[in-house]
DNA sequence: TTGTTATTTCCATGATTGTCGAAATATTGG
DNA sequence: CCAATATTTCGACAATCATGGAAATAACAA
């Protein structure tokens, strides 16, 4: 994980609307959610949602798969996991920090 | 942890320069680093650095303590830990995710 | 007090972001 | 092909961000 990638992913998540989108996708699980369903949930215009989704997709945090006319969005846990790992390993060094937690488990 | 706070902290870290600042502070440990030392390390103008530091301080990720004429900056692990916990708990649901790791340990 | 060092605040500027209506595109069913 | 649905792209605009030189402030030492 290079710092530029971590920063761009953090920035993508660093917006309330986008964080809500991501959280909704996580809660939807592996089945994901169609863009339209996301729109209903968040109650924002389609174009606004589309722009935010693009940001999340560009950074790899969200995946889109077309199913006929609808686009299904799913959270890319692998990338989120890598990001959390980066934060824990590179950016946390406290005794009560997750870094130790991870090392203990590993 | 409310979503607005998480988002603002993520946004603060979502910039390469600020992420470098934070990482440098983590590596400096509990002793922290004076602003001037940070400036040497990152090779950026003082005013630019000051602006970035302010962002990190405003979100609670960095603490500043005056020691005579120099200001010592330290990473606030507690807040970073809370942020990582939020991401792991609220925004990650995969089998290989830290969420399980944390639950196992706890 | 005055000078020195350390850092912030002020100010300006160009770049990026967030927002959203309207138009364009994609995919399928009939 | 054409109509209908789902979603993106275009275009525009205000708001915020990133940057950094210059001036202001803070703390001390002499």
Coordinates of C-alpha atoms (C1' of nucleotides) in Angstrom, one line a residue:
Chain A
X1 CA 0.0 0.0 0.0
X2 CA 1.6 3.2 -1.1
X3 CA 0.7 6.4 0.7
X4 CA -0.9 8.0 -2.4
X5 CA -3.4 5.2 -2.6
X6 CA -4.2 5.2 1.1
X7 CA -4.7 9.0 1.0
X8 CA -7.0 8.8 -2.0
X9 CA -9.1 6.1 -0.4
X10 CA -9.3 8.0 2.9
X11 CA -10.3 11.1 1.0
X12 CA -13.0 9.1 -0.8
X13 CA -14.4 8.1 2.6
X14 CA -13.9 11.5 4.1
X15 CA -17.3 12.8 3.0
X16 CA -20.5 12.1 5.0
X17 CA -22.5 11.2 1.9
X18 CA -19.9 8.9 0.6
X19 CA -19.3 7.3 4.0
X20 CA -23.1 6.7 4.2
X21 CA -23.0 5.1 0.8
X22 CA -20.2 2.8 1.7
X23 CA -21.8 1.9 5.0
X24 CA -25.0 1.1 3.3
X25 CA -23.2 -1.2 0.9
X26 CA -21.4 -3.0 3.7
X27 CA -24.7 -3.6 5.5
X28 CA -26.1 -4.9 2.3
X29 CA -23.5 -7.6 2.3
X30 CA -22.3 -9.6 -0.7
X31 CA -25.5 -9.1 -2.6
X32 CA -24.8 -5.4 -2.8
X33 CA -27.4 -2.7 -3.7
X34 CA -28.6 -1.3 -7.0
X35 CA -27.8 2.4 -7.6
X36 CA -31.5 3.1 -7.5
X37 CA -32.0 1.5 -4.1
X38 CA -29.1 3.5 -2.8
X39 CA -30.7 6.7 -4.1
X40 CA -34.0 5.9 -2.3
X41 CA -32.1 5.2 1.0
X42 CA -30.0 8.4 0.8
X43 CA -32.6 10.6 -0.8
X44 CA -30.2 12.4 -3.1
X45 CA -30.4 13.2 -6.8
X46 CA -29.2 10.5 -9.1
X47 CA -26.5 12.6 -10.6
X48 CA -25.1 13.5 -7.3
X49 CA -25.1 9.9 -6.2
X50 CA -23.4 8.9 -9.4
X51 CA -20.6 11.3 -8.9
X52 CA -19.9 10.0 -5.4
X53 CA -20.1 6.4 -6.5
X54 CA -17.6 7.1 -9.2
X55 CA -15.1 8.4 -6.6
X56 CA -15.6 5.3 -4.5
X57 CA -15.2 3.0 -7.5
X58 CA -12.1 4.9 -8.8
X59 CA -10.3 4.3 -5.5
X60 CA -11.3 0.6 -5.5
X61 CA -13.5 0.7 -2.5
X62 CA -16.7 -0.1 -4.4
X63 CA -17.4 -2.5 -7.3
X64 CA -20.2 -2.2 -9.8
X65 CA -21.7 -5.0 -11.7
X66 CA -24.4 -4.7 -14.3
X67 CA -27.4 -6.9 -14.0
X68 CA -29.5 -6.2 -17.0
X69 CA -30.5 -2.6 -16.7
X70 CA -29.5 -2.1 -13.1
X71 CA -26.1 -1.6 -11.7
X72 CA -25.4 -3.5 -8.5
X73 CA -22.8 -1.9 -6.2
X74 CA -20.9 -3.8 -3.6
X75 CA -18.3 -2.9 -1.0
X76 CA -14.8 -4.2 -1.8
X77 CA -13.8 -5.5 1.6
X78 CA -10.4 -6.5 0.4
X79 CA -9.5 -2.9 -0.3
X80 CA -11.0 -1.6 2.9
X81 CA -9.2 -4.3 4.9
X82 CA -5.9 -3.2 3.3
X83 CA -6.6 0.4 4.2
X84 CA -7.4 -0.4 7.8
X85 CA -4.3 -2.5 7.9
X86 CA -2.2 0.4 6.6
X87 CA -3.6 2.7 9.2
X88 CA -3.1 0.2 12.0
X89 CA 0.4 -0.7 10.9
X90 CA 1.8 2.6 9.6
X91 CA -0.1 5.2 11.5
X92 CA -0.7 3.8 14.9
X93 CA 1.9 2.8 17.5
X94 CA 0.2 3.1 20.8
X95 CA 0.0 0.3 23.4
X96 CA -3.8 0.3 23.1
X97 CA -3.6 0.3 19.4
X98 CA -5.0 -2.2 16.9
X99 CA -1.5 -2.8 15.6
X100 CA -0.7 -4.9 18.7
X101 CA -4.2 -6.5 18.4
X102 CA -3.4 -7.6 14.9
X103 CA 0.0 -8.9 15.7
X104 CA -1.3 -10.8 18.7
X105 CA -3.9 -12.5 16.5
X106 CA -1.5 -13.1 13.6
Chain B
X1 CA -18.3 7.9 17.0
X2 CA -20.8 9.8 14.9
X3 CA -20.5 9.6 11.1
X4 CA -19.7 13.3 10.7
X5 CA -16.7 13.1 13.0
X6 CA -15.4 9.9 11.3
X7 CA -15.8 11.6 7.9
X8 CA -13.9 14.7 8.9
X9 CA -11.1 12.7 10.4
X10 CA -10.9 10.6 7.2
X11 CA -10.9 13.7 5.1
X12 CA -8.1 15.1 7.3
X13 CA -6.0 12.0 6.6
X14 CA -7.0 12.0 2.9
X15 CA -4.3 14.2 1.7
X16 CA -0.8 12.9 1.0
X17 CA 0.9 15.8 2.8
X18 CA -1.2 15.4 5.9
X19 CA -0.9 11.6 5.9
X20 CA 2.9 12.1 5.8
X21 CA 2.7 14.5 8.7
X22 CA 0.6 12.1 10.7
X23 CA 2.9 9.1 9.9
X24 CA 6.0 11.1 10.9
X25 CA 4.4 11.9 14.2
X26 CA 3.4 8.3 14.9
X27 CA 7.0 7.2 14.2
X28 CA 8.2 9.9 16.5
X29 CA 6.3 8.2 19.3
X30 CA 5.3 9.8 22.5
X31 CA 8.0 12.5 22.4
X32 CA 6.4 13.9 19.3
X33 CA 8.1 16.3 16.9
X34 CA 8.5 20.1 16.9
X35 CA 6.8 21.9 14.0
X36 CA 10.2 23.0 12.7
X37 CA 11.5 19.4 12.6
X38 CA 8.4 18.4 10.7
X39 CA 9.1 21.2 8.2
X40 CA 12.6 20.0 7.6
X41 CA 11.4 16.4 7.1
X42 CA 8.7 17.3 4.7
X43 CA 10.4 20.2 3.0
X44 CA 7.3 22.4 2.8
X45 CA 6.9 26.1 3.6
X46 CA 6.0 26.8 7.2
X47 CA 2.7 28.4 6.4
X48 CA 1.6 25.4 4.4
X49 CA 2.6 23.0 7.1
X50 CA 0.8 25.1 9.7
X51 CA -2.4 25.0 7.7
X52 CA -2.3 21.2 7.4
X53 CA -1.4 20.8 11.1
X54 CA -4.4 22.9 12.0
X55 CA -6.7 20.6 10.1
X56 CA -5.3 17.6 11.9
X57 CA -5.5 19.3 15.3
X58 CA -9.1 20.4 14.7
X59 CA -10.2 16.9 14.0
X60 CA -8.4 15.7 17.2
X61 CA -5.9 13.5 15.4
X62 CA -2.9 15.6 16.5
X63 CA -2.1 17.4 19.8
X64 CA 0.2 20.4 20.1
X65 CA 2.0 21.3 23.3
X66 CA 4.2 24.4 23.7
X67 CA 7.6 23.9 25.1
X68 CA 9.1 27.3 25.4
X69 CA 9.3 28.7 21.9
X70 CA 8.7 25.4 20.1
X71 CA 5.5 23.6 19.6
X72 CA 5.6 19.9 20.0
X73 CA 3.2 17.9 17.9
X74 CA 2.1 14.4 18.9
X75 CA -0.2 11.9 17.3
X76 CA -3.4 11.3 19.3
X77 CA -3.6 7.5 19.2
X78 CA -6.8 7.4 21.1
X79 CA -8.6 9.2 18.3
X80 CA -7.0 7.2 15.6
X81 CA -7.9 4.0 17.4
X82 CA -11.5 5.1 17.6
X83 CA -11.5 5.9 13.9
X84 CA -10.0 2.5 13.0
X85 CA -12.5 0.9 15.3
X86 CA -15.3 2.7 13.5
X87 CA -14.2 1.6 10.1
X88 CA -13.7 -2.0 11.3
X89 CA -17.1 -2.2 13.0
X90 CA -19.3 -0.1 10.9
X91 CA -17.7 -0.3 7.5
X92 CA -16.4 -3.8 7.2
X93 CA -18.2 -7.0 7.3
X94 CA -16.1 -9.5 5.5
X95 CA -14.9 -12.8 6.9
X96 CA -11.3 -11.7 6.6
X97 CA -12.1 -8.4 8.1
X98 CA -10.6 -6.8 11.2
X99 CA -14.0 -6.7 12.8
X100 CA -13.8 -10.4 13.6
X101 CA -10.2 -9.9 14.7
X102 CA -11.3 -7.3 17.2
X103 CA -14.2 -9.3 18.5
X104 CA -12.0 -12.4 18.9
X105 CA -9.5 -10.4 21.0
X106 CA -12.1 -8.6 23.0
Chain C
dT1 C1' 13.5 46.3 26.5
dT2 C1' 15.3 44.4 22.4
dG3 C1' 16.7 40.9 19.5
dT4 C1' 16.1 36.1 18.1
dT5 C1' 13.8 31.9 17.1
dA6 C1' 9.5 29.5 16.3
dT7 C1' 5.2 29.4 14.5
dT8 C1' 0.8 31.2 13.2
dT9 C1' -2.3 34.3 10.8
dC10 C1' -3.4 37.2 6.9
dC11 C1' -4.1 37.5 2.2
dA12 C1' -4.3 36.1 -2.4
dT13 C1' -4.8 32.8 -6.1
dG14 C1' -5.7 28.8 -8.8
dA15 C1' -7.5 24.2 -8.4
dT16 C1' -10.7 20.9 -6.9
dT17 C1' -15.1 19.6 -4.8
dG18 C1' -20.1 19.2 -4.1
dT19 C1' -24.3 19.8 -6.1
dC20 C1' -28.0 19.0 -9.3
dG21 C1' -31.0 19.7 -13.6
dA22 C1' -31.0 18.4 -18.2
dA23 C1' -29.5 15.6 -21.8
dA24 C1' -27.3 11.5 -23.2
dT25 C1' -26.4 6.5 -22.9
dA26 C1' -27.2 1.6 -21.9
dT27 C1' -30.0 -2.4 -21.6
dT28 C1' -33.9 -5.0 -22.1
dG29 C1' -38.9 -6.3 -23.2
dG30 C1' -42.4 -6.2 -26.5
Chain D
dC1 C1' -37.0 -1.1 -34.0
dC2 C1' -39.3 1.4 -30.2
dA3 C1' -40.6 2.4 -25.6
dA4 C1' -39.4 2.1 -20.8
dT5 C1' -36.3 1.9 -17.1
dA6 C1' -31.7 2.7 -15.0
dT7 C1' -27.9 5.3 -14.7
dT8 C1' -24.3 8.3 -16.3
dT9 C1' -22.3 12.3 -18.4
dC10 C1' -22.6 17.3 -19.5
dG11 C1' -22.6 21.8 -18.0
dA12 C1' -22.7 25.2 -14.6
dC13 C1' -21.9 27.4 -10.2
dA14 C1' -20.9 28.3 -5.4
dA15 C1' -18.0 26.6 -1.8
dT16 C1' -14.0 24.7 -0.1
dC17 C1' -9.1 23.4 -0.5
dA18 C1' -4.1 23.7 -1.2
dT19 C1' -0.4 26.6 -1.5
dG20 C1' 2.9 30.0 0.0
dG21 C1' 4.9 34.8 0.7
dA22 C1' 4.6 38.5 4.0
dA23 C1' 3.3 40.2 8.3
dA24 C1' 2.0 39.3 13.0
dT25 C1' 2.4 36.9 17.4
dA26 C1' 4.6 34.1 21.1
dA27 C1' 8.2 33.0 24.2
dC28 C1' 12.5 33.5 25.8
dA29 C1' 17.5 35.2 26.5
dA30 C1' 20.6 38.7 27.1

